Amino acid sequence: MRFTFILGAVMGLGVVPLSAQNGPAPVIEIFREAIKEGRGPAHEKVEADYAAGFRKANHPAHYIALTAMSGPSEVWFVQPTPSFGATEDYEKASEKEPLKSGLAMLEARDGELRASSRTIWAAFRPNLSYHPEKFAGAKPRYLMADTIRIRLGRDADFLAGAKQYFGAFEKANIDQCTLAYQVVAGAPSGTYLFFTMMDSMKAMDEQPARMQAVQQAMGADTFAQFMKGSGDLFVSTENTLLEVKPGMSYPSQQTIDANPAFWKPKPAVKPAAAAPAPEKKQ
C-alpha cells in the first residue's frame, strides 16, 4: 500500500469510507490495489504490518481497508482528508524516522504482491448524496461502490437526474445513506463515486423491493423514461461490493471507541491443553 505521502495517497475516511470529524470527509483518496492470484493472505499480512507501523508512529492520517467481493481481486484503502492541502502535513509526518525506513521496506514487500495500482482523488458532493447526515462511519460492514462516468458537458443533466431519483427514494421512505464524490484526479473526467453503506449483507436481499418502491414512487412511465435517459447520459457504470477489513485498517481512536468489538476485537482464547492420561500400572 503506497500512500500519498509515499507516492500519492489513498481515498478514505477516518471511519468508513469517508468520514472526517463531523460527517463525510470533504476530500478522499482511494488507493486501489489489484492483488496477484494466490497472494491474498500474504498481502493481508503486509497490510497489517503497515497499520501497526502507523499506529506505533501515531501518524495523523487514518484509513480504512476494503476488500472487493465482486469483480477483480482488489483492496481499496480509504483515507479521509479535511482538505487537499492537509496531505502535505501527512507527507511531512511520513518523512520522519523510523517510520520512513519502515514504510520503504513494507513497500518493497507489498510491491511483489500487487498486479497493479491506482490512486484517485475525489471531492464530496452533498447535492448528489442521499441522507449524508445518517452516515455512521464506525458501523457499516459492507459498502456498494457505484462508479459512474457521464458524458462531457452533461453535469447539469446528471444533477437534475440525481435529484429526481433520490426524490423518489424520499417519497418511498427508503432508509439508506449514500455518499457522492466527484473524482478530480486519477480517473477519466466525468467520473463519480457513490458509496452506499450496509450494516449487513441482508440489505442486498431487500434491494428488489426497494427498487420496486422507487419505481412506484416515481411512476412507471416516468421511471422508464428516466432509465432510458440515463442510458444516453452515462458512458459507463460499475458496481463493486466491498467488505470492511479492520485488520488491514488504521482507524482513528474515535472510530475504535465507537465500536471496539469490531475494530479491536479481543484475541480468541486458546483452549487449555488436555491433561495427560495417567499411566497404567503394569
PDB file of C-alpha atoms in Angstrom:
ATOM      1  CA  MET A   1       0.000   0.000   0.000  1.00  0.00           C
ATOM      2  CA  ARG A   2       1.517   3.318  -1.056  1.00  0.00           C
ATOM      3  CA  PHE A   3       0.061   6.420   0.448  1.00  0.00           C
ATOM      4  CA  THR A   4       0.082   9.950  -0.805  1.00  0.00           C
ATOM      5  CA  PHE A   5       2.975  10.599   1.419  1.00  0.00           C
ATOM      6  CA  ILE A   6       4.946   7.913  -0.388  1.00  0.00           C
ATOM      7  CA  LEU A   7       3.658   8.295  -3.918  1.00  0.00           C
ATOM      8  CA  GLY A   8       0.213   9.716  -3.987  1.00  0.00           C
ATOM      9  CA  ALA A   9      -2.466   8.975  -1.399  1.00  0.00           C
ATOM     10  CA  VAL A  10      -5.366   6.848  -0.567  1.00  0.00           C
ATOM     11  CA  MET A  11      -9.062   7.523  -0.653  1.00  0.00           C
ATOM     12  CA  GLY A  12     -10.540   7.352   2.630  1.00  0.00           C
ATOM     13  CA  LEU A  13     -12.251   8.119   5.790  1.00  0.00           C
ATOM     14  CA  GLY A  14     -11.364   8.358   9.369  1.00  0.00           C
ATOM     15  CA  VAL A  15     -14.153   5.963   9.849  1.00  0.00           C
ATOM     16  CA  VAL A  16     -15.566   4.010   6.994  1.00  0.00           C
ATOM     17  CA  PRO A  17     -15.042   5.484   3.755  1.00  0.00           C
ATOM     18  CA  LEU A  18     -15.391   8.805   4.095  1.00  0.00           C
ATOM     19  CA  SER A  19     -15.531  10.446   7.313  1.00  0.00           C
ATOM     20  CA  ALA A  20     -13.958  13.401   8.924  1.00  0.00           C
ATOM     21  CA  GLN A  21     -14.608  14.584  12.458  1.00  0.00           C
ATOM     22  CA  ASN A  22     -18.150  15.652  11.644  1.00  0.00           C
ATOM     23  CA  GLY A  23     -19.750  13.759   8.797  1.00  0.00           C
ATOM     24  CA  PRO A  24     -18.378  12.804   5.394  1.00  0.00           C
ATOM     25  CA  ALA A  25     -14.860  13.943   4.592  1.00  0.00           C
ATOM     26  CA  PRO A  26     -14.612  16.914   2.182  1.00  0.00           C
ATOM     27  CA  VAL A  27     -11.835  15.131   0.290  1.00  0.00           C
ATOM     28  CA  ILE A  28     -10.984  11.454  -0.013  1.00  0.00           C
ATOM     29  CA  GLU A  29      -8.228   9.497  -1.655  1.00  0.00           C
ATOM     30  CA  ILE A  30      -8.652   5.952  -2.855  1.00  0.00           C
ATOM     31  CA  PHE A  31      -5.687   3.722  -3.406  1.00  0.00           C
ATOM     32  CA  ARG A  32      -6.830   0.641  -5.317  1.00  0.00           C
ATOM     33  CA  GLU A  33      -4.507  -2.350  -5.344  1.00  0.00           C
ATOM     34  CA  ALA A  34      -5.052  -5.306  -7.671  1.00  0.00           C
ATOM     35  CA  ILE A  35      -3.642  -8.369  -5.906  1.00  0.00           C
ATOM     36  CA  LYS A  36      -1.904 -11.231  -7.708  1.00  0.00           C
ATOM     37  CA  GLU A  37      -3.698 -14.567  -7.729  1.00  0.00           C
ATOM     38  CA  GLY A  38      -2.944 -16.638  -4.653  1.00  0.00           C
ATOM     39  CA  ARG A  39      -1.203 -13.770  -2.825  1.00  0.00           C
ATOM     40  CA  GLY A  40      -4.171 -12.536  -0.806  1.00  0.00           C
ATOM     41  CA  PRO A  41      -3.090 -13.933   2.605  1.00  0.00           C
ATOM     42  CA  ALA A  42       0.472 -12.634   2.171  1.00  0.00           C
ATOM     43  CA  HIS A  43      -0.855  -9.225   1.171  1.00  0.00           C
ATOM     44  CA  GLU A  44      -3.126  -9.121   4.203  1.00  0.00           C
ATOM     45  CA  LYS A  45      -0.118  -9.763   6.459  1.00  0.00           C
ATOM     46  CA  VAL A  46       1.858  -6.918   4.863  1.00  0.00           C
ATOM     47  CA  GLU A  47      -1.062  -4.536   5.261  1.00  0.00           C
ATOM     48  CA  ALA A  48      -1.436  -5.500   8.927  1.00  0.00           C
ATOM     49  CA  ASP A  49       2.250  -4.561   9.350  1.00  0.00           C
ATOM     50  CA  TYR A  50       1.582  -1.226   7.610  1.00  0.00           C
ATOM     51  CA  ALA A  51      -1.234  -0.476  10.058  1.00  0.00           C
ATOM     52  CA  ALA A  52       0.943  -1.465  13.029  1.00  0.00           C
ATOM     53  CA  GLY A  53       3.689   0.881  11.830  1.00  0.00           C
ATOM     54  CA  PHE A  54       1.321   3.827  11.515  1.00  0.00           C
ATOM     55  CA  ARG A  55      -0.163   3.115  14.957  1.00  0.00           C
ATOM     56  CA  LYS A  56       3.282   2.965  16.549  1.00  0.00           C
ATOM     57  CA  ALA A  57       4.226   6.288  14.948  1.00  0.00           C
ATOM     58  CA  ASN A  58       0.844   7.807  15.870  1.00  0.00           C
ATOM     59  CA  HIS A  59       0.543   9.014  12.279  1.00  0.00           C
ATOM     60  CA  PRO A  60      -2.126  11.743  11.780  1.00  0.00           C
ATOM     61  CA  ALA A  61      -3.654  10.216   8.610  1.00  0.00           C
ATOM     62  CA  HIS A  62      -6.070   7.344   9.194  1.00  0.00           C
ATOM     63  CA  TYR A  63      -7.515   4.957   6.649  1.00  0.00           C
ATOM     64  CA  ILE A  64      -9.916   2.056   6.168  1.00  0.00           C
ATOM     65  CA  ALA A  65      -9.225  -1.084   4.105  1.00  0.00           C
ATOM     66  CA  LEU A  66     -11.993  -2.533   1.926  1.00  0.00           C
ATOM     67  CA  THR A  67     -11.694  -5.809   0.018  1.00  0.00           C
ATOM     68  CA  ALA A  68     -13.650  -6.362  -3.182  1.00  0.00           C
ATOM     69  CA  MET A  69     -16.252  -9.132  -3.021  1.00  0.00           C
ATOM     70  CA  SER A  70     -17.045  -8.700  -6.710  1.00  0.00           C
ATOM     71  CA  GLY A  71     -15.027  -8.062  -9.849  1.00  0.00           C
ATOM     72  CA  PRO A  72     -11.208  -8.301  -9.842  1.00  0.00           C
ATOM     73  CA  SER A  73      -9.281  -9.148  -6.667  1.00  0.00           C
ATOM     74  CA  GLU A  74      -8.720  -5.677  -5.222  1.00  0.00           C
ATOM     75  CA  VAL A  75      -8.240  -3.849  -1.946  1.00  0.00           C
ATOM     76  CA  TRP A  76      -9.376  -0.223  -1.646  1.00  0.00           C
ATOM     77  CA  PHE A  77      -7.661   1.901   1.012  1.00  0.00           C
ATOM     78  CA  VAL A  78      -9.666   4.898   2.059  1.00  0.00           C
ATOM     79  CA  GLN A  79      -8.255   7.963   3.787  1.00  0.00           C
ATOM     80  CA  PRO A  80     -10.442  10.889   4.936  1.00  0.00           C
ATOM     81  CA  THR A  81      -8.900  14.291   4.439  1.00  0.00           C
ATOM     82  CA  PRO A  82     -10.218  17.694   5.582  1.00  0.00           C
ATOM     83  CA  SER A  83      -8.650  19.375   2.537  1.00  0.00           C
ATOM     84  CA  PHE A  84      -6.243  18.772  -0.311  1.00  0.00           C
ATOM     85  CA  GLY A  85      -3.609  20.838   1.474  1.00  0.00           C
ATOM     86  CA  ALA A  86      -3.766  18.649   4.591  1.00  0.00           C
ATOM     87  CA  THR A  87      -1.933  15.859   2.778  1.00  0.00           C
ATOM     88  CA  GLU A  88       1.227  17.973   2.871  1.00  0.00           C
ATOM     89  CA  ASP A  89       1.238  17.620   6.654  1.00  0.00           C
ATOM     90  CA  TYR A  90       0.725  13.867   6.282  1.00  0.00           C
ATOM     91  CA  GLU A  91       3.727  13.708   3.961  1.00  0.00           C
ATOM     92  CA  LYS A  92       5.927  15.508   6.466  1.00  0.00           C
ATOM     93  CA  ALA A  93       4.874  13.063   9.191  1.00  0.00           C
ATOM     94  CA  SER A  94       5.795  10.124   6.924  1.00  0.00           C
ATOM     95  CA  GLU A  95       9.288  11.521   6.324  1.00  0.00           C
ATOM     96  CA  LYS A  96      10.207  11.120   9.979  1.00  0.00           C
ATOM     97  CA  GLU A  97      12.347   8.191  11.068  1.00  0.00           C
ATOM     98  CA  PRO A  98      11.978   5.373  11.882  1.00  0.00           C
ATOM     99  CA  LEU A  99       8.614   5.390  10.051  1.00  0.00           C
ATOM    100  CA  LYS A 100      10.159   6.444   6.719  1.00  0.00           C
ATOM    101  CA  SER A 101      12.521   3.464   6.603  1.00  0.00           C
ATOM    102  CA  GLY A 102       9.809   1.107   7.803  1.00  0.00           C
ATOM    103  CA  LEU A 103       7.465   2.214   5.032  1.00  0.00           C
ATOM    104  CA  ALA A 104      10.178   1.751   2.422  1.00  0.00           C
ATOM    105  CA  MET A 105      10.717  -1.868   3.477  1.00  0.00           C
ATOM    106  CA  LEU A 106       6.982  -2.568   3.517  1.00  0.00           C
ATOM    107  CA  GLU A 107       6.599  -1.032   0.071  1.00  0.00           C
ATOM    108  CA  ALA A 108       9.190  -3.466  -1.299  1.00  0.00           C
ATOM    109  CA  ARG A 109       7.288  -6.427   0.185  1.00  0.00           C
ATOM    110  CA  ASP A 110       3.925  -5.091  -0.942  1.00  0.00           C
ATOM    111  CA  GLY A 111       5.106  -4.402  -4.488  1.00  0.00           C
ATOM    112  CA  GLU A 112       5.793  -8.106  -5.055  1.00  0.00           C
ATOM    113  CA  LEU A 113       2.144  -8.914  -4.288  1.00  0.00           C
ATOM    114  CA  ARG A 114       0.421  -6.284  -6.445  1.00  0.00           C
ATOM    115  CA  ALA A 115      -0.518  -6.730 -10.072  1.00  0.00           C
ATOM    116  CA  SER A 116      -1.295  -3.020 -10.468  1.00  0.00           C
ATOM    117  CA  SER A 117      -2.457   0.001  -8.503  1.00  0.00           C
ATOM    118  CA  ARG A 118      -4.258   3.305  -8.967  1.00  0.00           C
ATOM    119  CA  THR A 119      -4.665   6.420  -6.818  1.00  0.00           C
ATOM    120  CA  ILE A 120      -7.851   8.503  -7.004  1.00  0.00           C
ATOM    121  CA  TRP A 121      -8.708  11.885  -5.504  1.00  0.00           C
ATOM    122  CA  ALA A 122     -12.351  12.877  -5.090  1.00  0.00           C
ATOM    123  CA  ALA A 123     -14.384  15.714  -3.540  1.00  0.00           C
ATOM    124  CA  PHE A 124     -17.625  15.298  -1.584  1.00  0.00           C
ATOM    125  CA  ARG A 125     -20.824  16.314  -3.392  1.00  0.00           C
ATOM    126  CA  PRO A 126     -23.599  16.789  -0.795  1.00  0.00           C
ATOM    127  CA  ASN A 127     -26.096  17.830  -3.513  1.00  0.00           C
ATOM    128  CA  LEU A 128     -25.733  14.382  -5.101  1.00  0.00           C
ATOM    129  CA  SER A 129     -25.869  12.435  -1.822  1.00  0.00           C
ATOM    130  CA  TYR A 130     -28.816  10.822  -0.076  1.00  0.00           C
ATOM    131  CA  HIS A 131     -29.177  11.443   3.676  1.00  0.00           C
ATOM    132  CA  PRO A 132     -25.453  12.020   4.304  1.00  0.00           C
ATOM    133  CA  GLU A 133     -26.392  13.126   7.845  1.00  0.00           C
ATOM    134  CA  LYS A 134     -27.153   9.463   8.621  1.00  0.00           C
ATOM    135  CA  PHE A 135     -23.581   8.438   7.947  1.00  0.00           C
ATOM    136  CA  ALA A 136     -22.168   6.484  10.902  1.00  0.00           C
ATOM    137  CA  GLY A 137     -18.614   5.616   9.942  1.00  0.00           C
ATOM    138  CA  ALA A 138     -17.838   3.028  12.606  1.00  0.00           C
ATOM    139  CA  LYS A 139     -20.929   0.934  11.898  1.00  0.00           C
ATOM    140  CA  PRO A 140     -21.025  -0.259   8.243  1.00  0.00           C
ATOM    141  CA  ARG A 141     -19.562  -3.672   7.444  1.00  0.00           C
ATOM    142  CA  TYR A 142     -20.136  -3.553   3.693  1.00  0.00           C
ATOM    143  CA  LEU A 143     -20.347  -0.894   1.001  1.00  0.00           C
ATOM    144  CA  MET A 144     -21.643  -0.825  -2.522  1.00  0.00           C
ATOM    145  CA  ALA A 145     -19.435   1.450  -4.593  1.00  0.00           C
ATOM    146  CA  ASP A 146     -21.084   2.614  -7.825  1.00  0.00           C
ATOM    147  CA  THR A 147     -18.631   4.138 -10.300  1.00  0.00           C
ATOM    148  CA  ILE A 148     -20.470   6.244 -12.869  1.00  0.00           C
ATOM    149  CA  ARG A 149     -18.933   8.104 -15.779  1.00  0.00           C
ATOM    150  CA  ILE A 150     -21.086  10.670 -17.572  1.00  0.00           C
ATOM    151  CA  ARG A 151     -20.652  12.294 -20.952  1.00  0.00           C
ATOM    152  CA  LEU A 152     -18.735  15.572 -21.068  1.00  0.00           C
ATOM    153  CA  GLY A 153     -20.896  18.652 -20.645  1.00  0.00           C
ATOM    154  CA  ARG A 154     -23.799  16.735 -19.098  1.00  0.00           C
ATOM    155  CA  ASP A 155     -23.191  17.636 -15.431  1.00  0.00           C
ATOM    156  CA  ALA A 156     -26.374  19.707 -15.137  1.00  0.00           C
ATOM    157  CA  ASP A 157     -28.451  16.848 -16.558  1.00  0.00           C
ATOM    158  CA  PHE A 158     -26.776  14.449 -14.158  1.00  0.00           C
ATOM    159  CA  LEU A 159     -27.545  16.663 -11.160  1.00  0.00           C
ATOM    160  CA  ALA A 160     -31.192  17.011 -12.225  1.00  0.00           C
ATOM    161  CA  GLY A 161     -31.483  13.244 -12.672  1.00  0.00           C
ATOM    162  CA  ALA A 162     -29.945  12.542  -9.272  1.00  0.00           C
ATOM    163  CA  LYS A 163     -32.412  14.910  -7.598  1.00  0.00           C
ATOM    164  CA  GLN A 164     -35.307  13.179  -9.338  1.00  0.00           C
ATOM    165  CA  TYR A 165     -34.002   9.731  -8.441  1.00  0.00           C
ATOM    166  CA  PHE A 166     -33.323  10.440  -4.780  1.00  0.00           C
ATOM    167  CA  GLY A 167     -36.577  12.389  -4.600  1.00  0.00           C
ATOM    168  CA  ALA A 168     -38.323   9.098  -5.383  1.00  0.00           C
ATOM    169  CA  PHE A 169     -36.247   7.454  -2.655  1.00  0.00           C
ATOM    170  CA  GLU A 170     -37.514  10.076  -0.217  1.00  0.00           C
ATOM    171  CA  LYS A 171     -41.105   9.598  -1.329  1.00  0.00           C
ATOM    172  CA  ALA A 172     -40.757   5.822  -0.914  1.00  0.00           C
ATOM    173  CA  ASN A 173     -39.226   6.287   2.566  1.00  0.00           C
ATOM    174  CA  ILE A 174     -36.050   4.378   1.684  1.00  0.00           C
ATOM    175  CA  ASP A 175     -33.877   4.181   4.797  1.00  0.00           C
ATOM    176  CA  GLN A 176     -30.413   4.451   3.281  1.00  0.00           C
ATOM    177  CA  CYS A 177     -27.245   6.553   3.329  1.00  0.00           C
ATOM    178  CA  THR A 178     -25.434   7.172   0.053  1.00  0.00           C
ATOM    179  CA  LEU A 179     -22.422   9.479  -0.221  1.00  0.00           C
ATOM    180  CA  ALA A 180     -21.449  11.003  -3.568  1.00  0.00           C
ATOM    181  CA  TYR A 181     -17.908  12.006  -4.531  1.00  0.00           C
ATOM    182  CA  GLN A 182     -16.738  13.594  -7.764  1.00  0.00           C
ATOM    183  CA  VAL A 183     -13.356  12.369  -8.979  1.00  0.00           C
ATOM    184  CA  VAL A 184     -10.950  15.234  -9.653  1.00  0.00           C
ATOM    185  CA  ALA A 185      -7.831  13.185 -10.481  1.00  0.00           C
ATOM    186  CA  GLY A 186      -6.929   9.570 -11.165  1.00  0.00           C
ATOM    187  CA  ALA A 187      -9.860   8.588 -13.432  1.00  0.00           C
ATOM    188  CA  PRO A 188     -11.459   9.855 -16.662  1.00  0.00           C
ATOM    189  CA  SER A 189     -13.278  13.217 -16.498  1.00  0.00           C
ATOM    190  CA  GLY A 190     -16.935  12.916 -15.590  1.00  0.00           C
ATOM    191  CA  THR A 191     -16.392  10.088 -13.061  1.00  0.00           C
ATOM    192  CA  TYR A 192     -18.478   9.992  -9.873  1.00  0.00           C
ATOM    193  CA  LEU A 193     -18.400   7.554  -6.959  1.00  0.00           C
ATOM    194  CA  PHE A 194     -21.487   6.671  -4.913  1.00  0.00           C
ATOM    195  CA  PHE A 195     -20.973   4.771  -1.649  1.00  0.00           C
ATOM    196  CA  THR A 196     -23.982   3.081  -0.075  1.00  0.00           C
ATOM    197  CA  MET A 197     -23.421   1.827   3.480  1.00  0.00           C
ATOM    198  CA  MET A 198     -24.692  -1.550   4.677  1.00  0.00           C
ATOM    199  CA  ASP A 199     -24.588  -2.994   8.187  1.00  0.00           C
ATOM    200  CA  SER A 200     -25.294  -6.476   6.830  1.00  0.00           C
ATOM    201  CA  MET A 201     -25.423  -8.358   3.543  1.00  0.00           C
ATOM    202  CA  LYS A 202     -29.146  -8.774   4.238  1.00  0.00           C
ATOM    203  CA  ALA A 203     -29.546  -5.333   2.694  1.00  0.00           C
ATOM    204  CA  MET A 204     -28.789  -6.928  -0.679  1.00  0.00           C
ATOM    205  CA  ASP A 205     -31.814  -9.231  -0.303  1.00  0.00           C
ATOM    206  CA  GLU A 206     -34.026  -6.182   0.138  1.00  0.00           C
ATOM    207  CA  GLN A 207     -32.794  -4.408  -2.998  1.00  0.00           C
ATOM    208  CA  PRO A 208     -35.550  -5.668  -5.387  1.00  0.00           C
ATOM    209  CA  ALA A 209     -38.266  -4.470  -3.005  1.00  0.00           C
ATOM    210  CA  ARG A 210     -36.539  -1.087  -2.642  1.00  0.00           C
ATOM    211  CA  MET A 211     -36.317  -0.573  -6.377  1.00  0.00           C
ATOM    212  CA  GLN A 212     -39.957  -1.557  -6.829  1.00  0.00           C
ATOM    213  CA  ALA A 213     -40.917   1.038  -4.222  1.00  0.00           C
ATOM    214  CA  VAL A 214     -38.811   3.678  -6.010  1.00  0.00           C
ATOM    215  CA  GLN A 215     -40.432   2.822  -9.345  1.00  0.00           C
ATOM    216  CA  GLN A 216     -43.895   3.174  -7.835  1.00  0.00           C
ATOM    217  CA  ALA A 217     -42.955   6.473  -6.196  1.00  0.00           C
ATOM    218  CA  MET A 218     -41.648   7.860  -9.496  1.00  0.00           C
ATOM    219  CA  GLY A 219     -44.409   6.377 -11.634  1.00  0.00           C
ATOM    220  CA  ALA A 220     -43.912   3.544 -14.135  1.00  0.00           C
ATOM    221  CA  ASP A 221     -43.803   5.771 -17.236  1.00  0.00           C
ATOM    222  CA  THR A 222     -41.551   8.374 -15.641  1.00  0.00           C
ATOM    223  CA  PHE A 223     -39.253   5.652 -14.319  1.00  0.00           C
ATOM    224  CA  ALA A 224     -38.986   4.096 -17.783  1.00  0.00           C
ATOM    225  CA  GLN A 225     -38.129   7.487 -19.309  1.00  0.00           C
ATOM    226  CA  PHE A 226     -35.635   8.121 -16.531  1.00  0.00           C
ATOM    227  CA  MET A 227     -33.820   4.836 -17.173  1.00  0.00           C
ATOM    228  CA  LYS A 228     -33.782   5.470 -20.935  1.00  0.00           C
ATOM    229  CA  GLY A 229     -32.361   8.942 -20.369  1.00  0.00           C
ATOM    230  CA  SER A 230     -29.700   7.502 -18.077  1.00  0.00           C
ATOM    231  CA  GLY A 231     -28.551   5.271 -20.906  1.00  0.00           C
ATOM    232  CA  ASP A 232     -27.946   8.357 -23.047  1.00  0.00           C
ATOM    233  CA  LEU A 233     -26.240  10.220 -20.204  1.00  0.00           C
ATOM    234  CA  PHE A 234     -23.852   7.572 -18.889  1.00  0.00           C
ATOM    235  CA  VAL A 235     -20.685   6.449 -20.624  1.00  0.00           C
ATOM    236  CA  SER A 236     -20.280   3.533 -18.197  1.00  0.00           C
ATOM    237  CA  THR A 237     -21.362   2.232 -14.797  1.00  0.00           C
ATOM    238  CA  GLU A 238     -19.765  -0.350 -12.498  1.00  0.00           C
ATOM    239  CA  ASN A 239     -20.932  -1.702  -9.144  1.00  0.00           C
ATOM    240  CA  THR A 240     -18.355  -3.052  -6.682  1.00  0.00           C
ATOM    241  CA  LEU A 241     -19.313  -4.803  -3.454  1.00  0.00           C
ATOM    242  CA  LEU A 242     -16.755  -4.104  -0.713  1.00  0.00           C
ATOM    243  CA  GLU A 243     -16.190  -5.516   2.767  1.00  0.00           C
ATOM    244  CA  VAL A 244     -14.580  -3.563   5.616  1.00  0.00           C
ATOM    245  CA  LYS A 245     -11.387  -5.212   6.898  1.00  0.00           C
ATOM    246  CA  PRO A 246     -10.371  -3.925  10.352  1.00  0.00           C
ATOM    247  CA  GLY A 247      -7.129  -5.940  10.435  1.00  0.00           C
ATOM    248  CA  MET A 248      -5.723  -4.013   7.459  1.00  0.00           C
ATOM    249  CA  SER A 249      -7.115  -0.647   8.570  1.00  0.00           C
ATOM    250  CA  TYR A 250      -5.683   2.210  10.612  1.00  0.00           C
ATOM    251  CA  PRO A 251      -8.834   3.822  12.023  1.00  0.00           C
ATOM    252  CA  SER A 252      -8.927   6.822  14.304  1.00  0.00           C
ATOM    253  CA  GLN A 253      -9.351   6.326  18.048  1.00  0.00           C
ATOM    254  CA  GLN A 254     -12.759   7.949  17.690  1.00  0.00           C
ATOM    255  CA  THR A 255     -13.794   5.186  15.295  1.00  0.00           C
ATOM    256  CA  ILE A 256     -12.407   2.439  17.524  1.00  0.00           C
ATOM    257  CA  ASP A 257     -14.191   3.815  20.589  1.00  0.00           C
ATOM    258  CA  ALA A 258     -17.495   3.916  18.681  1.00  0.00           C
ATOM    259  CA  ASN A 259     -17.348   0.150  18.056  1.00  0.00           C
ATOM    260  CA  PRO A 260     -14.396  -1.503  19.841  1.00  0.00           C
ATOM    261  CA  ALA A 261     -15.762  -5.046  19.438  1.00  0.00           C
ATOM    262  CA  PHE A 262     -15.384  -4.738  15.652  1.00  0.00           C
ATOM    263  CA  TRP A 263     -12.331  -2.538  15.262  1.00  0.00           C
ATOM    264  CA  LYS A 264     -10.294  -4.007  18.124  1.00  0.00           C
ATOM    265  CA  PRO A 265     -11.654  -7.466  18.947  1.00  0.00           C
ATOM    266  CA  LYS A 266     -10.199  -9.416  21.829  1.00  0.00           C
ATOM    267  CA  PRO A 267      -7.951 -12.298  20.760  1.00  0.00           C
ATOM    268  CA  ALA A 268      -9.579 -15.697  20.837  1.00  0.00           C
ATOM    269  CA  VAL A 269      -8.865 -17.679  23.986  1.00  0.00           C
ATOM    270  CA  LYS A 270      -6.892 -20.798  23.224  1.00  0.00           C
ATOM    271  CA  PRO A 271      -8.391 -23.963  24.710  1.00  0.00           C
ATOM    272  CA  ALA A 272      -6.457 -25.350  27.631  1.00  0.00           C
ATOM    273  CA  ALA A 273      -4.274 -28.305  26.827  1.00  0.00           C
ATOM    274  CA  ALA A 274      -5.769 -31.590  27.920  1.00  0.00           C
ATOM    275  CA  ALA A 275      -4.144 -33.170  30.944  1.00  0.00           C
ATOM    276  CA  PRO A 276      -2.059 -36.256  30.093  1.00  0.00           C
ATOM    277  CA  ALA A 277      -3.771 -39.541  30.799  1.00  0.00           C
ATOM    278  CA  PRO A 278      -2.470 -41.329  33.901  1.00  0.00           C
ATOM    279  CA  GLU A 279      -0.056 -44.146  33.233  1.00  0.00           C
ATOM    280  CA  LYS A 280      -1.472 -47.607  33.649  1.00  0.00           C
ATOM    281  CA  LYS A 281       0.087 -49.789  36.313  1.00  0.00           C
ATOM    282  CA  GLN A 282       1.931 -52.766  34.988  1.00  0.00           C
TER     283      GLN A 282
END
